[in-house]
Short mmCIF file of C-alpha atoms in Angstrom, two decimals:
data_model
loop_
_atom_site.label_atom_id
_atom_site.label_comp_id
_atom_site.label_asym_id
_atom_site.label_seq_id
_atom_site.Cartn_x
_atom_site.Cartn_y
_atom_site.Cartn_z
CA MET A 43 32.80 35.02 -13.17
CA ASP A 44 34.27 32.53 -15.65
CA SER A 45 35.34 28.95 -14.77
CA THR A 46 39.01 29.95 -14.39
CA GLU A 47 38.16 32.54 -11.74
CA GLY A 48 36.02 29.95 -9.93
CA LEU A 49 38.89 27.44 -9.95
CA ILE A 50 41.34 30.02 -8.63
CA SER A 51 38.85 30.98 -5.93
CA MET A 52 38.42 27.32 -4.93
CA ARG A 53 42.18 26.80 -4.74
CA THR A 54 42.58 29.95 -2.67
CA HIS A 55 39.78 28.86 -0.33
CA ARG A 56 41.40 25.48 0.19
CA SER A 57 44.86 26.74 1.03
CA ALA A 58 47.15 25.14 3.59
CA ALA A 59 45.85 27.57 6.21
CA SER A 60 42.28 26.46 5.64
CA ALA A 61 43.33 22.81 5.88
CA LEU A 62 44.84 23.57 9.28
CA GLU A 63 41.65 25.35 10.30
CA LEU A 64 39.44 22.50 9.11
CA TYR A 65 41.57 19.95 10.92
CA SER A 66 41.61 22.01 14.10
CA ALA A 67 37.82 22.45 13.96
CA PHE A 68 37.31 18.70 13.49
CA ARG A 69 39.58 17.94 16.45
CA GLN A 70 37.74 20.46 18.65
CA GLN A 71 34.37 18.93 17.79
CA HIS A 72 35.55 15.29 17.86
CA PRO A 73 38.67 15.08 20.08
CA HIS A 74 38.66 11.29 20.38
CA THR A 75 37.48 10.34 16.90
CA ALA A 76 39.86 8.93 14.30
CA ILE A 77 39.58 10.66 10.94
CA PRO A 78 39.02 8.03 8.25
CA GLU A 79 41.23 8.40 5.21
CA ASN A 80 38.17 8.92 3.00
CA TYR A 81 36.60 11.62 5.24
CA VAL A 82 35.39 14.71 3.34
CA THR A 83 34.27 17.89 5.12
CA GLU A 84 30.97 19.62 4.41
CA CYS A 85 32.78 22.11 2.15
CA GLY A 86 34.21 19.23 0.08
CA PHE A 87 37.77 19.23 1.46
CA GLN A 88 39.32 15.74 1.63
CA LEU A 89 40.49 16.05 5.24
CA GLY A 90 41.28 12.36 5.71
CA ARG A 91 43.48 12.30 2.63
CA TRP A 92 45.19 15.54 3.70
CA GLN A 93 45.94 14.04 7.14
CA TYR A 94 47.40 10.93 5.46
CA ARG A 95 49.65 13.07 3.25
CA GLN A 96 50.98 15.01 6.26
CA ARG A 97 51.78 11.75 8.06
CA VAL A 98 53.56 10.26 5.06
CA ALA A 99 55.56 13.44 4.43
CA ARG A 100 56.74 13.48 8.05
CA MET A 101 57.59 9.79 7.96
CA LEU A 102 59.67 10.32 4.82
CA GLY A 103 61.36 13.39 6.28
CA THR A 104 60.00 15.78 3.66
CA LEU A 105 57.73 17.82 5.93
CA PRO A 106 59.44 21.08 6.96
CA ALA A 107 60.05 21.64 10.69
CA GLU A 108 57.88 24.77 10.59
CA ARG A 109 54.96 22.74 9.24
CA ILE A 110 55.46 20.07 11.92
CA HIS A 111 55.37 22.81 14.53
CA GLN A 112 52.13 24.23 13.04
CA LEU A 113 50.52 20.80 13.06
CA ASP A 114 51.70 20.03 16.60
CA SER A 115 50.27 23.36 17.78
CA ILE A 116 46.76 22.39 16.62
CA GLY A 117 46.95 18.90 18.16
CA PHE A 118 47.64 16.94 14.98
CA VAL A 119 47.43 13.19 15.60
CA TRP A 120 50.48 11.64 13.96
CA SER A 121 49.41 8.06 14.59
CA GLU A 122 46.04 6.62 15.58
CA ASP A 123 47.89 3.94 17.56
CA ASP A 124 49.47 5.43 20.68
CA ASP A 125 51.59 2.28 21.12
CA ALA A 126 53.05 2.59 17.62
CA PRO A 127 54.23 6.14 16.95
CA LEU A 128 54.81 7.27 13.39
CA PRO A 129 58.01 5.64 12.12
CA ALA A 130 60.74 7.73 10.55
CA VAL A 131 62.84 6.98 7.48
CA THR A 132 66.38 8.31 7.51
CA ARG A 133 67.40 10.74 4.80
CA THR A 134 70.48 8.63 4.01
CA ASP A 135 68.40 5.77 2.61
CA SER A 136 67.21 7.56 -0.51
CA LYS A 137 66.13 4.48 -2.49
CA ARG A 138 63.92 3.24 0.35
CA ARG A 139 62.44 6.74 0.74
CA ARG A 140 61.68 6.83 -3.01
CA MET A 141 60.07 3.38 -2.92
CA LEU A 142 57.96 4.26 0.13
CA ALA A 143 56.86 7.49 -1.56
CA GLU A 144 55.85 5.48 -4.65
CA ILE A 145 53.88 3.02 -2.48
CA ALA A 146 52.15 5.97 -0.77
CA ALA A 147 51.26 7.44 -4.17
CA TYR A 148 49.99 4.06 -5.37
CA ARG A 149 47.85 3.70 -2.25
CA GLU A 150 46.42 7.17 -2.70
CA GLN A 151 45.52 6.45 -6.32
CA HIS A 152 44.22 2.88 -5.87
CA GLY A 153 42.94 2.91 -2.29
CA ASN A 154 45.30 0.18 -1.08
CA ALA A 155 48.97 -0.76 -0.93
CA LEU A 156 48.59 -3.97 -2.96
CA VAL A 157 51.25 -2.92 -5.47
CA PRO A 158 51.52 -5.55 -8.22
CA ALA A 159 54.89 -7.33 -8.42
CA ASN A 160 55.34 -6.06 -12.00
CA TYR A 161 54.59 -2.40 -11.12
CA VAL A 162 57.19 0.01 -12.53
CA ASN A 163 57.03 3.77 -11.87
CA ALA A 164 57.38 6.48 -14.51
CA ASP A 165 61.15 6.60 -13.90
CA GLY A 166 61.50 2.88 -14.63
CA GLU A 167 62.10 1.82 -11.03
CA GLN A 168 60.71 -1.62 -10.19
CA VAL A 169 58.60 -0.64 -7.19
CA GLY A 170 56.62 -3.89 -7.22
CA GLN A 171 59.73 -6.05 -7.14
CA TRP A 172 61.27 -3.93 -4.36
CA LEU A 173 58.10 -4.32 -2.28
CA TYR A 174 57.85 -8.04 -3.07
CA ARG A 175 61.39 -8.61 -1.75
CA ALA A 176 60.71 -6.53 1.37
CA VAL A 177 57.51 -8.45 2.18
CA LYS A 178 59.28 -11.76 1.53
CA LYS A 179 61.97 -10.77 4.08
CA TRP A 180 59.23 -9.62 6.48
CA ARG A 181 57.50 -13.02 6.26
CA ALA A 182 60.82 -14.75 6.96
CA ASP A 183 61.30 -12.43 9.97
CA ALA A 184 64.43 -11.05 8.30
CA LEU A 185 63.21 -7.46 7.84
CA PRO A 186 64.41 -5.06 10.57
CA ASP A 187 61.77 -3.29 12.68
CA GLU A 188 62.82 0.14 11.35
CA GLU A 189 61.90 -1.09 7.85
CA ARG A 190 58.65 -2.80 8.91
CA GLY A 191 57.21 0.31 10.59
CA PRO A 192 57.03 2.54 7.51
CA LEU A 193 55.60 -0.28 5.41
CA ALA A 194 52.92 -1.00 8.02
CA ALA A 195 52.11 2.73 8.24
CA LEU A 196 51.44 2.68 4.49
CA GLY A 197 49.11 -0.31 4.82
CA VAL A 198 51.52 -3.02 3.70
CA SER A 199 51.21 -6.33 5.51
CA PRO A 200 53.21 -9.57 5.49
CA SER A 201 49.92 -11.50 5.27
CA PRO A 202 49.19 -13.32 2.03
CA ARG A 203 47.61 -11.08 -0.58
CA PRO A 204 44.06 -11.70 -1.73
CA ARG A 205 43.94 -13.62 -4.96
CA GLY A 206 41.94 -12.39 -7.89
CA PRO A 207 39.84 -14.53 -10.18
CA ARG A 208 41.76 -17.01 -12.28
CA THR A 209 41.70 -16.31 -15.98
CA ALA A 210 42.46 -18.51 -18.95
CA ALA A 211 45.99 -18.14 -20.31
#
């Protein structure tokens, strides 16, 4: 078998159905355990990251109803905090949905939601400036709850950001 066949076999093995099966098996074995975002199964599947993606897709309204039903049927945990259910972003606010999706992608790539203020996405949108203004409003208690929830779910906080080492100009 050449490397292409092996890659195709791996992709087939890790289909959406197998992700559902892996998640269901984890929940059956550990019903009260939170799945860390960096959790990887014995077969190498990034289950924690997959769970995070499902949550973000539902929050942004991009997860199909059929998929939500499948996940609900296996006992998918939408939010680790029972007091704070997964927030929803309306489909009418397309710019906010795009910015939240960019923040989610940044977090997935960098491991945190500390998007630099000068961060611009591939389409030229100023994601960092959008987030900076939102956090500034949040700190001033001028950001509505329905806008705070999705940001908090992505790991954004109104707390001051950690400062890096100072460098010479």
